[in-house]
Amino acid sequence: MSASKDWREAIIDREIEAFCKRYEGQQKTVEEWQILRDQLERDMNRRYGSLLFA
Amino acid sequence: MANYKHCRVRGNFYFEISGYDPHTLELLADFNTMRSAEQRQAWEQGVSGDRRLTHAEQVLAIAITSHLNLRTQRCFPDQERLAARLGKSERQISRLIKKLEAMGWLGVTRHNYRGGMGHRGQLANDYRPLVPEDLKDAIGLHLADTECRTSANRMVDILSSNGGHLGGHMADIYMSDQPGISQPVSSQLVGQTDSDMEDGRPSGGERNGPAALKQRSDPARPSYLPGERICSAREFFTLPGRRIRFYDAGVNVDAEIERFCCHPMNPRARTVDQRDQAQLAWIANIGGTA
């Protein structure tokens, strides 16, 4: 695994951790989480300039 | 023929699909071989609902499959016995069997043999119950249509029970201090601004009252439908295929990092020993949050 891929994994881990912390204790259906996840992905694309994520 | 009713589903002009329960329809749509009493019952219901068949043909089909051995799949009643049971001639039985075969409800394997001394004859046919392929397609379309409608109705229920939001949290994603990020959807809906928000959520409004807010923030709210899977965010991300993926757009990220690290304006990248700190700075730079 290249160094850059490690960094990208680290970014994903960090974003997922922040997401989980934000919705700590909340229960939703898988479909609802999927919608929120897609929103997070789009938001990350905006913030990271479409460089790393889809 | 005048009583035939045209249904909405394509190719379903001879079969009233909506008159059957979903489980029977699933059994018919997935019908391959008759292995259980449940499949036998569904098949008999299917045959009896085919409006192209006469009463005699329907009864004959059910009489033939009553001879089917579910374990060995053998079914070979002789036509003489069938004729005696139904009170028809063998010629009539043969004609009705051909009709059932043509309609796709019955598969027939005929055994002819040639004995010695030029003697020719016919053994009893082997029968296997089938479901017409066009009916399978029509049932499949009907079930898919029903599933879509159920999902759509459920989505409407979710939206209406949450004041126009999917749980009210989609809008939170738009809450960002980054420039160029749009306003939260919830504020657009109820005409609020950021200053009216409490904890990133709308504080009032007709469609965002205290009850709706309580439901959204209630961690132990009930499932919308029986059997629906409810989980936390951490559990969700452990499900297969839910993790956020990489996007390979042809950008050499290694080169990007190298360029940043070696940029003369970056004071932390002038020595190789400071490369790690420079990489951290690059991550913080593109992410906005270190």
mmCIF file of C-alpha atoms in Angstrom:
data_model
loop_
_atom_site.group_PDB
_atom_site.id
_atom_site.type_symbol
_atom_site.label_atom_id
_atom_site.label_comp_id
_atom_site.label_asym_id
_atom_site.label_seq_id
_atom_site.Cartn_x
_atom_site.Cartn_y
_atom_site.Cartn_z
ATOM 1 C CA MET A 1 0.000 0.000 0.000
ATOM 2 C CA SER A 2 1.429 3.324 -1.012
ATOM 3 C CA ALA A 3 1.900 6.209 1.350
ATOM 4 C CA SER A 4 -0.834 8.249 -0.317
ATOM 5 C CA LYS A 5 -3.326 5.414 0.031
ATOM 6 C CA ASP A 6 -2.531 5.253 3.717
ATOM 7 C CA TRP A 7 -3.288 8.916 3.976
ATOM 8 C CA ARG A 8 -6.537 8.506 2.156
ATOM 9 C CA GLU A 9 -7.563 5.661 4.423
ATOM 10 C CA ALA A 10 -6.695 7.863 7.373
ATOM 11 C CA ILE A 11 -8.915 10.615 6.015
ATOM 12 C CA ILE A 12 -11.790 8.215 5.515
ATOM 13 C CA ASP A 13 -11.336 6.846 9.024
ATOM 14 C CA ARG A 14 -11.321 10.340 10.424
ATOM 15 C CA GLU A 15 -14.466 11.371 8.568
ATOM 16 C CA ILE A 16 -16.321 8.191 9.504
ATOM 17 C CA GLU A 17 -15.307 8.616 13.121
ATOM 18 C CA ALA A 18 -16.596 12.188 13.118
ATOM 19 C CA PHE A 19 -19.813 11.022 11.460
ATOM 20 C CA CYS A 20 -20.333 8.289 14.055
ATOM 21 C CA LYS A 21 -19.640 10.720 16.871
ATOM 22 C CA ARG A 22 -22.118 13.181 15.444
ATOM 23 C CA TYR A 23 -24.896 10.592 15.383
ATOM 24 C CA GLU A 24 -23.849 8.821 18.551
ATOM 25 C CA GLY A 25 -26.749 7.000 20.178
ATOM 26 C CA GLN A 26 -29.124 7.401 17.263
ATOM 27 C CA GLN A 27 -30.816 4.454 15.624
ATOM 28 C CA LYS A 28 -31.885 4.595 11.993
ATOM 29 C CA THR A 29 -32.739 2.232 9.205
ATOM 30 C CA VAL A 30 -30.018 1.101 6.835
ATOM 31 C CA GLU A 31 -31.658 3.070 4.026
ATOM 32 C CA GLU A 32 -31.569 6.255 6.093
ATOM 33 C CA TRP A 33 -27.929 5.734 6.993
ATOM 34 C CA GLN A 34 -27.173 5.129 3.330
ATOM 35 C CA ILE A 35 -28.699 8.486 2.399
ATOM 36 C CA LEU A 36 -26.678 10.228 5.100
ATOM 37 C CA ARG A 37 -23.552 8.400 3.999
ATOM 38 C CA ASP A 38 -24.052 9.529 0.403
ATOM 39 C CA GLN A 39 -24.479 13.076 1.653
ATOM 40 C CA LEU A 40 -21.248 12.769 3.614
ATOM 41 C CA GLU A 41 -19.486 11.463 0.539
ATOM 42 C CA ARG A 42 -20.653 14.398 -1.538
ATOM 43 C CA ASP A 43 -19.677 16.801 1.199
ATOM 44 C CA MET A 44 -16.227 15.242 1.354
ATOM 45 C CA ASN A 45 -15.932 15.584 -2.388
ATOM 46 C CA ARG A 46 -16.627 19.275 -2.043
ATOM 47 C CA ARG A 47 -14.167 19.751 0.764
ATOM 48 C CA TYR A 48 -11.423 17.609 -0.706
ATOM 49 C CA GLY A 49 -11.854 18.952 -4.202
ATOM 50 C CA SER A 50 -12.964 15.645 -5.754
ATOM 51 C CA LEU A 51 -9.418 14.510 -5.428
ATOM 52 C CA LEU A 52 -9.809 11.491 -3.248
ATOM 53 C CA PHE A 53 -13.317 10.215 -2.984
ATOM 54 C CA ALA A 54 -16.368 9.235 -4.946
ATOM 55 C CA MET B 1 -64.174 -14.607 -24.078
ATOM 56 C CA ALA B 2 -66.344 -11.622 -23.316
ATOM 57 C CA ASN B 3 -65.632 -12.034 -19.627
ATOM 58 C CA TYR B 4 -61.874 -11.672 -20.052
ATOM 59 C CA LYS B 5 -60.629 -8.750 -18.064
ATOM 60 C CA HIS B 6 -57.661 -6.776 -19.209
ATOM 61 C CA CYS B 7 -55.194 -6.103 -16.403
ATOM 62 C CA ARG B 8 -52.653 -3.351 -16.094
ATOM 63 C CA VAL B 9 -49.714 -5.715 -16.253
ATOM 64 C CA ARG B 10 -48.367 -6.542 -19.685
ATOM 65 C CA GLY B 11 -49.381 -9.960 -20.999
ATOM 66 C CA ASN B 12 -51.804 -10.567 -18.168
ATOM 67 C CA PHE B 13 -55.052 -10.554 -20.055
ATOM 68 C CA TYR B 14 -56.006 -14.079 -19.071
ATOM 69 C CA PHE B 15 -55.028 -14.111 -15.444
ATOM 70 C CA GLU B 16 -56.280 -11.845 -12.667
ATOM 71 C CA ILE B 17 -53.051 -11.437 -10.716
ATOM 72 C CA SER B 18 -54.460 -9.009 -8.174
ATOM 73 C CA GLY B 19 -56.826 -11.730 -6.972
ATOM 74 C CA TYR B 20 -53.958 -13.723 -5.494
ATOM 75 C CA ASP B 21 -51.943 -13.270 -2.352
ATOM 76 C CA PRO B 22 -48.266 -12.296 -2.809
ATOM 77 C CA HIS B 23 -46.924 -15.576 -1.478
ATOM 78 C CA THR B 24 -48.832 -17.611 -4.034
ATOM 79 C CA LEU B 25 -47.644 -15.257 -6.757
ATOM 80 C CA GLU B 26 -44.034 -15.652 -5.634
ATOM 81 C CA LEU B 27 -44.378 -19.416 -5.727
ATOM 82 C CA LEU B 28 -45.802 -19.239 -9.226
ATOM 83 C CA ALA B 29 -43.159 -16.794 -10.457
ATOM 84 C CA ASP B 30 -40.346 -18.997 -9.111
ATOM 85 C CA PHE B 31 -41.986 -22.246 -10.127
ATOM 86 C CA ASN B 32 -39.565 -24.734 -11.574
ATOM 87 C CA THR B 33 -40.520 -28.136 -10.251
ATOM 88 C CA MET B 34 -43.316 -29.108 -7.913
ATOM 89 C CA ARG B 35 -41.476 -30.186 -4.778
ATOM 90 C CA SER B 36 -43.856 -29.378 -1.968
ATOM 91 C CA ALA B 37 -47.529 -29.416 -1.119
ATOM 92 C CA GLU B 38 -47.372 -25.629 -0.970
ATOM 93 C CA GLN B 39 -46.159 -25.443 -4.553
ATOM 94 C CA ARG B 40 -48.856 -27.920 -5.569
ATOM 95 C CA GLN B 41 -51.512 -25.720 -3.987
ATOM 96 C CA ALA B 42 -50.136 -22.592 -5.677
ATOM 97 C CA TRP B 43 -49.988 -24.347 -9.031
ATOM 98 C CA GLU B 44 -53.568 -25.567 -8.702
ATOM 99 C CA GLN B 45 -54.660 -22.052 -7.857
ATOM 100 C CA GLY B 46 -52.808 -20.825 -10.902
ATOM 101 C CA VAL B 47 -54.410 -23.340 -13.241
ATOM 102 C CA SER B 48 -57.850 -22.649 -11.887
ATOM 103 C CA GLY B 49 -57.316 -18.923 -12.490
ATOM 104 C CA ASP B 50 -56.390 -19.232 -16.160
ATOM 105 C CA ARG B 51 -59.386 -17.932 -18.062
ATOM 106 C CA ARG B 52 -58.258 -19.458 -21.331
ATOM 107 C CA LEU B 53 -58.908 -22.937 -19.956
ATOM 108 C CA THR B 54 -62.289 -24.577 -19.793
ATOM 109 C CA HIS B 55 -63.545 -26.154 -16.624
ATOM 110 C CA ALA B 56 -62.769 -29.645 -17.962
ATOM 111 C CA GLU B 57 -59.176 -28.672 -18.765
ATOM 112 C CA GLN B 58 -58.650 -27.213 -15.307
ATOM 113 C CA VAL B 59 -60.042 -30.308 -13.627
ATOM 114 C CA LEU B 60 -57.948 -32.557 -15.852
ATOM 115 C CA ALA B 61 -54.767 -30.647 -15.044
ATOM 116 C CA ILE B 62 -55.402 -30.988 -11.323
ATOM 117 C CA ALA B 63 -56.299 -34.668 -11.750
ATOM 118 C CA ILE B 64 -53.044 -35.343 -13.611
ATOM 119 C CA THR B 65 -50.834 -33.629 -11.039
ATOM 120 C CA SER B 66 -52.609 -35.468 -8.239
ATOM 121 C CA HIS B 67 -50.606 -38.457 -9.519
ATOM 122 C CA LEU B 68 -47.309 -36.610 -9.168
ATOM 123 C CA ASN B 69 -44.822 -38.078 -6.741
ATOM 124 C CA LEU B 70 -43.224 -35.012 -5.134
ATOM 125 C CA ARG B 71 -40.061 -36.925 -4.251
ATOM 126 C CA THR B 72 -39.349 -38.765 -7.496
ATOM 127 C CA GLN B 73 -41.089 -36.229 -9.770
ATOM 128 C CA ARG B 74 -42.715 -39.083 -11.653
ATOM 129 C CA CYS B 75 -46.245 -38.570 -12.949
ATOM 130 C CA PHE B 76 -47.592 -41.040 -15.503
ATOM 131 C CA PRO B 77 -51.339 -41.663 -15.129
ATOM 132 C CA ASP B 78 -52.703 -43.508 -18.145
ATOM 133 C CA GLN B 79 -55.342 -41.802 -20.196
ATOM 134 C CA GLU B 80 -57.810 -44.633 -19.708
ATOM 135 C CA ARG B 81 -57.851 -44.015 -15.985
ATOM 136 C CA LEU B 82 -58.119 -40.257 -16.451
ATOM 137 C CA ALA B 83 -61.002 -40.741 -18.858
ATOM 138 C CA ALA B 84 -62.802 -42.945 -16.337
ATOM 139 C CA ARG B 85 -62.298 -40.424 -13.561
ATOM 140 C CA LEU B 86 -63.507 -37.450 -15.536
ATOM 141 C CA GLY B 87 -66.242 -39.226 -17.445
ATOM 142 C CA LYS B 88 -64.750 -38.438 -20.850
ATOM 143 C CA SER B 89 -63.431 -40.472 -23.719
ATOM 144 C CA GLU B 90 -59.712 -41.124 -24.175
ATOM 145 C CA ARG B 91 -59.753 -39.079 -27.349
ATOM 146 C CA GLN B 92 -61.205 -36.132 -25.463
ATOM 147 C CA ILE B 93 -58.585 -36.525 -22.732
ATOM 148 C CA SER B 94 -55.830 -36.570 -25.334
ATOM 149 C CA ARG B 95 -57.177 -33.391 -26.899
ATOM 150 C CA LEU B 96 -57.458 -31.622 -23.530
ATOM 151 C CA ILE B 97 -53.891 -32.627 -22.633
ATOM 152 C CA LYS B 98 -52.643 -31.097 -25.880
ATOM 153 C CA LYS B 99 -54.455 -27.888 -24.996
ATOM 154 C CA LEU B 100 -52.867 -27.798 -21.537
ATOM 155 C CA GLU B 101 -49.485 -28.438 -23.126
ATOM 156 C CA ALA B 102 -49.987 -25.633 -25.609
ATOM 157 C CA MET B 103 -51.039 -23.233 -22.860
ATOM 158 C CA GLY B 104 -47.816 -23.944 -20.982
ATOM 159 C CA TRP B 105 -49.269 -25.546 -17.857
ATOM 160 C CA LEU B 106 -48.144 -29.081 -18.574
ATOM 161 C CA GLY B 107 -45.028 -30.658 -20.015
ATOM 162 C CA VAL B 108 -45.579 -34.014 -21.692
ATOM 163 C CA THR B 109 -42.957 -36.613 -22.544
ATOM 164 C CA ARG B 110 -44.391 -39.247 -24.859
ATOM 165 C CA HIS B 111 -42.949 -42.751 -24.906
ATOM 166 C CA ASN B 112 -43.399 -44.708 -28.069
ATOM 167 C CA TYR B 113 -41.985 -48.181 -28.349
ATOM 168 C CA ARG B 114 -41.576 -50.663 -31.086
ATOM 169 C CA GLY B 115 -41.813 -54.272 -30.017
ATOM 170 C CA GLY B 116 -41.042 -57.451 -31.917
ATOM 171 C CA MET B 117 -43.081 -58.726 -34.854
ATOM 172 C CA GLY B 118 -43.792 -55.180 -35.960
ATOM 173 C CA HIS B 119 -45.830 -54.506 -32.841
ATOM 174 C CA ARG B 120 -46.053 -50.818 -32.006
ATOM 175 C CA GLY B 121 -47.669 -49.137 -29.093
ATOM 176 C CA GLN B 122 -47.441 -46.332 -26.601
ATOM 177 C CA LEU B 123 -46.498 -46.310 -22.948
ATOM 178 C CA ALA B 124 -48.144 -43.907 -20.573
ATOM 179 C CA ASN B 125 -46.948 -40.329 -20.966
ATOM 180 C CA ASP B 126 -44.823 -38.606 -18.360
ATOM 181 C CA TYR B 127 -46.286 -35.308 -17.196
ATOM 182 C CA ARG B 128 -44.671 -32.449 -15.355
ATOM 183 C CA PRO B 129 -46.483 -29.340 -14.121
ATOM 184 C CA LEU B 130 -45.254 -26.030 -15.515
ATOM 185 C CA VAL B 131 -46.195 -22.371 -15.317
ATOM 186 C CA PRO B 132 -46.470 -20.385 -18.575
ATOM 187 C CA GLU B 133 -43.417 -18.204 -19.093
ATOM 188 C CA ASP B 134 -45.423 -15.121 -20.032
ATOM 189 C CA LEU B 135 -47.424 -15.496 -16.828
ATOM 190 C CA LYS B 136 -44.186 -15.719 -14.836
ATOM 191 C CA ASP B 137 -43.008 -12.482 -16.462
ATOM 192 C CA ALA B 138 -46.318 -10.770 -15.744
ATOM 193 C CA ILE B 139 -46.246 -11.867 -12.101
ATOM 194 C CA GLY B 140 -42.648 -10.691 -11.785
ATOM 195 C CA LEU B 141 -43.585 -7.271 -13.130
ATOM 196 C CA HIS B 142 -46.569 -7.117 -10.802
ATOM 197 C CA LEU B 143 -44.474 -8.006 -7.748
ATOM 198 C CA ALA B 144 -41.794 -5.466 -8.697
ATOM 199 C CA ASP B 145 -44.472 -2.818 -9.178
ATOM 200 C CA THR B 146 -45.990 -3.635 -5.787
ATOM 201 C CA GLU B 147 -42.588 -3.446 -4.144
ATOM 202 C CA CYS B 148 -41.934 -0.033 -5.691
ATOM 203 C CA ARG B 149 -45.276 1.250 -4.492
ATOM 204 C CA THR B 150 -44.635 -0.055 -0.981
ATOM 205 C CA SER B 151 -41.228 1.630 -0.879
ATOM 206 C CA ALA B 152 -42.669 4.877 -2.180
ATOM 207 C CA ASN B 153 -45.489 4.801 0.375
ATOM 208 C CA ARG B 154 -43.002 4.113 3.124
ATOM 209 C CA MET B 155 -40.870 7.035 2.019
ATOM 210 C CA VAL B 156 -43.928 9.284 2.080
ATOM 211 C CA ASP B 157 -44.706 8.047 5.600
ATOM 212 C CA ILE B 158 -41.158 8.763 6.709
ATOM 213 C CA LEU B 159 -41.225 12.239 5.218
ATOM 214 C CA SER B 160 -44.632 13.092 6.618
ATOM 215 C CA SER B 161 -43.797 11.777 10.075
ATOM 216 C CA ASN B 162 -40.588 13.774 10.183
ATOM 217 C CA GLY B 163 -41.830 17.114 9.009
ATOM 218 C CA GLY B 164 -40.620 16.794 5.441
ATOM 219 C CA HIS B 165 -37.199 15.397 6.217
ATOM 220 C CA LEU B 166 -35.648 12.008 6.136
ATOM 221 C CA GLY B 167 -35.048 11.890 9.839
ATOM 222 C CA GLY B 168 -34.206 15.581 9.806
ATOM 223 C CA HIS B 169 -30.497 14.865 9.712
ATOM 224 C CA MET B 170 -29.833 15.242 6.026
ATOM 225 C CA ALA B 171 -29.823 18.965 6.544
ATOM 226 C CA ASP B 172 -27.147 18.655 9.183
ATOM 227 C CA ILE B 173 -24.717 17.451 6.578
ATOM 228 C CA TYR B 174 -24.988 20.813 4.854
ATOM 229 C CA MET B 175 -24.009 22.588 8.021
ATOM 230 C CA SER B 176 -20.425 23.446 7.311
ATOM 231 C CA ASP B 177 -18.082 26.326 7.928
ATOM 232 C CA GLN B 178 -16.533 25.857 4.511
ATOM 233 C CA PRO B 179 -17.190 28.636 2.031
ATOM 234 C CA GLY B 180 -19.589 27.824 -0.762
ATOM 235 C CA ILE B 181 -21.562 25.259 1.212
ATOM 236 C CA SER B 182 -25.254 25.708 0.824
ATOM 237 C CA GLN B 183 -27.658 26.559 3.581
ATOM 238 C CA PRO B 184 -29.349 23.688 5.357
ATOM 239 C CA VAL B 185 -32.364 22.315 3.560
ATOM 240 C CA SER B 186 -34.432 22.597 6.702
ATOM 241 C CA SER B 187 -33.903 26.337 6.885
ATOM 242 C CA GLN B 188 -34.991 26.677 3.268
ATOM 243 C CA LEU B 189 -38.161 24.744 3.998
ATOM 244 C CA VAL B 190 -39.285 26.712 7.003
ATOM 245 C CA GLY B 191 -37.676 30.018 6.141
ATOM 246 C CA GLN B 192 -35.231 29.999 9.018
ATOM 247 C CA THR B 193 -31.644 31.112 9.217
ATOM 248 C CA ASP B 194 -28.668 29.663 11.000
ATOM 249 C CA SER B 195 -29.325 31.856 13.999
ATOM 250 C CA ASP B 196 -32.698 30.153 14.483
ATOM 251 C CA MET B 197 -31.114 26.760 14.689
ATOM 252 C CA GLU B 198 -30.587 24.808 17.853
ATOM 253 C CA ASP B 199 -27.895 22.215 17.710
ATOM 254 C CA GLY B 200 -27.897 22.302 13.936
ATOM 255 C CA ARG B 201 -31.603 21.564 13.690
ATOM 256 C CA PRO B 202 -34.576 23.836 13.202
ATOM 257 C CA SER B 203 -36.055 24.978 16.461
ATOM 258 C CA GLY B 204 -39.616 25.586 15.392
ATOM 259 C CA GLY B 205 -41.984 25.875 12.499
ATOM 260 C CA GLU B 206 -45.208 24.194 11.601
ATOM 261 C CA ARG B 207 -43.558 21.116 10.133
ATOM 262 C CA ASN B 208 -40.741 21.046 12.639
ATOM 263 C CA GLY B 209 -42.520 21.251 15.937
ATOM 264 C CA PRO B 210 -41.354 19.861 19.253
ATOM 265 C CA ALA B 211 -42.946 16.484 18.554
ATOM 266 C CA ALA B 212 -41.134 16.075 15.260
ATOM 267 C CA LEU B 213 -37.876 17.190 16.847
ATOM 268 C CA LYS B 214 -38.344 14.751 19.697
ATOM 269 C CA GLN B 215 -38.953 11.908 17.278
ATOM 270 C CA ARG B 216 -35.854 12.768 15.298
ATOM 271 C CA SER B 217 -33.597 12.896 18.303
ATOM 272 C CA ASP B 218 -35.145 9.924 20.064
ATOM 273 C CA PRO B 219 -32.521 7.190 19.951
ATOM 274 C CA ALA B 220 -35.004 4.420 20.679
ATOM 275 C CA ARG B 221 -37.694 5.273 18.192
ATOM 276 C CA PRO B 222 -39.613 2.289 16.795
ATOM 277 C CA SER B 223 -39.125 0.796 13.393
ATOM 278 C CA TYR B 224 -41.231 2.153 10.560
ATOM 279 C CA LEU B 225 -42.121 -1.318 9.349
ATOM 280 C CA PRO B 226 -42.085 -4.741 11.004
ATOM 281 C CA GLY B 227 -38.820 -6.514 10.342
ATOM 282 C CA GLU B 228 -37.021 -3.331 9.253
ATOM 283 C CA ARG B 229 -33.392 -3.246 10.253
ATOM 284 C CA ILE B 230 -32.470 -0.492 12.710
ATOM 285 C CA CYS B 231 -28.854 0.121 13.591
ATOM 286 C CA SER B 232 -26.432 2.756 14.783
ATOM 287 C CA ALA B 233 -23.972 4.637 12.572
ATOM 288 C CA ARG B 234 -21.046 2.471 13.665
ATOM 289 C CA GLU B 235 -22.960 -0.723 12.938
ATOM 290 C CA PHE B 236 -23.930 0.683 9.554
ATOM 291 C CA PHE B 237 -20.334 1.263 8.513
ATOM 292 C CA THR B 238 -19.425 -2.294 9.475
ATOM 293 C CA LEU B 239 -21.913 -3.624 6.928
ATOM 294 C CA PRO B 240 -20.281 -4.827 3.710
ATOM 295 C CA GLY B 241 -19.940 -2.260 0.944
ATOM 296 C CA ARG B 242 -20.898 0.757 3.076
ATOM 297 C CA ARG B 243 -17.473 2.238 3.562
ATOM 298 C CA ILE B 244 -16.637 5.346 1.578
ATOM 299 C CA ARG B 245 -14.612 4.429 -1.486
ATOM 300 C CA PHE B 246 -11.575 5.843 -3.165
ATOM 301 C CA TYR B 247 -11.991 7.707 -6.364
ATOM 302 C CA ASP B 248 -9.271 7.206 -8.905
ATOM 303 C CA ALA B 249 -9.597 10.141 -11.267
ATOM 304 C CA GLY B 250 -6.117 9.770 -12.668
ATOM 305 C CA VAL B 251 -4.671 12.187 -10.148
ATOM 306 C CA ASN B 252 -1.323 11.102 -8.818
ATOM 307 C CA VAL B 253 -1.813 11.802 -5.149
ATOM 308 C CA ASP B 254 1.762 10.833 -4.354
ATOM 309 C CA ALA B 255 2.987 13.496 -6.755
ATOM 310 C CA GLU B 256 0.571 16.005 -5.225
ATOM 311 C CA ILE B 257 1.971 15.313 -1.776
ATOM 312 C CA GLU B 258 5.530 15.464 -3.038
ATOM 313 C CA ARG B 259 4.909 18.786 -4.767
ATOM 314 C CA PHE B 260 3.393 20.240 -1.630
ATOM 315 C CA CYS B 261 6.126 18.889 0.601
ATOM 316 C CA CYS B 262 8.896 20.234 -1.590
ATOM 317 C CA HIS B 263 7.310 23.570 -2.264
ATOM 318 C CA PRO B 264 9.795 26.334 -1.382
ATOM 319 C CA MET B 265 7.079 28.264 0.403
ATOM 320 C CA ASN B 266 6.525 25.400 2.801
ATOM 321 C CA PRO B 267 9.050 25.947 5.557
ATOM 322 C CA ARG B 268 8.432 22.519 7.088
ATOM 323 C CA ALA B 269 9.475 20.630 3.985
ATOM 324 C CA ARG B 270 13.013 21.817 3.531
ATOM 325 C CA THR B 271 14.520 18.748 5.076
ATOM 326 C CA VAL B 272 13.700 15.114 4.561
ATOM 327 C CA ASP B 273 13.267 14.639 8.292
ATOM 328 C CA GLN B 274 10.358 17.050 8.279
ATOM 329 C CA ARG B 275 8.486 15.234 5.557
ATOM 330 C CA ASP B 276 5.987 13.651 7.940
ATOM 331 C CA GLN B 277 5.011 16.990 9.363
ATOM 332 C CA ALA B 278 4.694 18.348 5.848
ATOM 333 C CA GLN B 279 2.401 15.504 4.861
ATOM 334 C CA LEU B 280 0.246 16.174 7.879
ATOM 335 C CA ALA B 281 0.089 19.792 6.862
ATOM 336 C CA TRP B 282 -0.956 18.771 3.354
ATOM 337 C CA ILE B 283 -3.743 16.630 4.727
ATOM 338 C CA ALA B 284 -4.888 19.468 6.962
ATOM 339 C CA ASN B 285 -4.735 21.821 3.998
ATOM 340 C CA ILE B 286 -6.918 19.799 1.675
ATOM 341 C CA GLY B 287 -9.235 18.590 4.415
ATOM 342 C CA GLY B 288 -9.799 21.879 6.103
ATOM 343 C CA THR B 289 -9.625 20.087 9.430
ATOM 344 C CA ALA B 290 -6.442 18.503 10.671
#
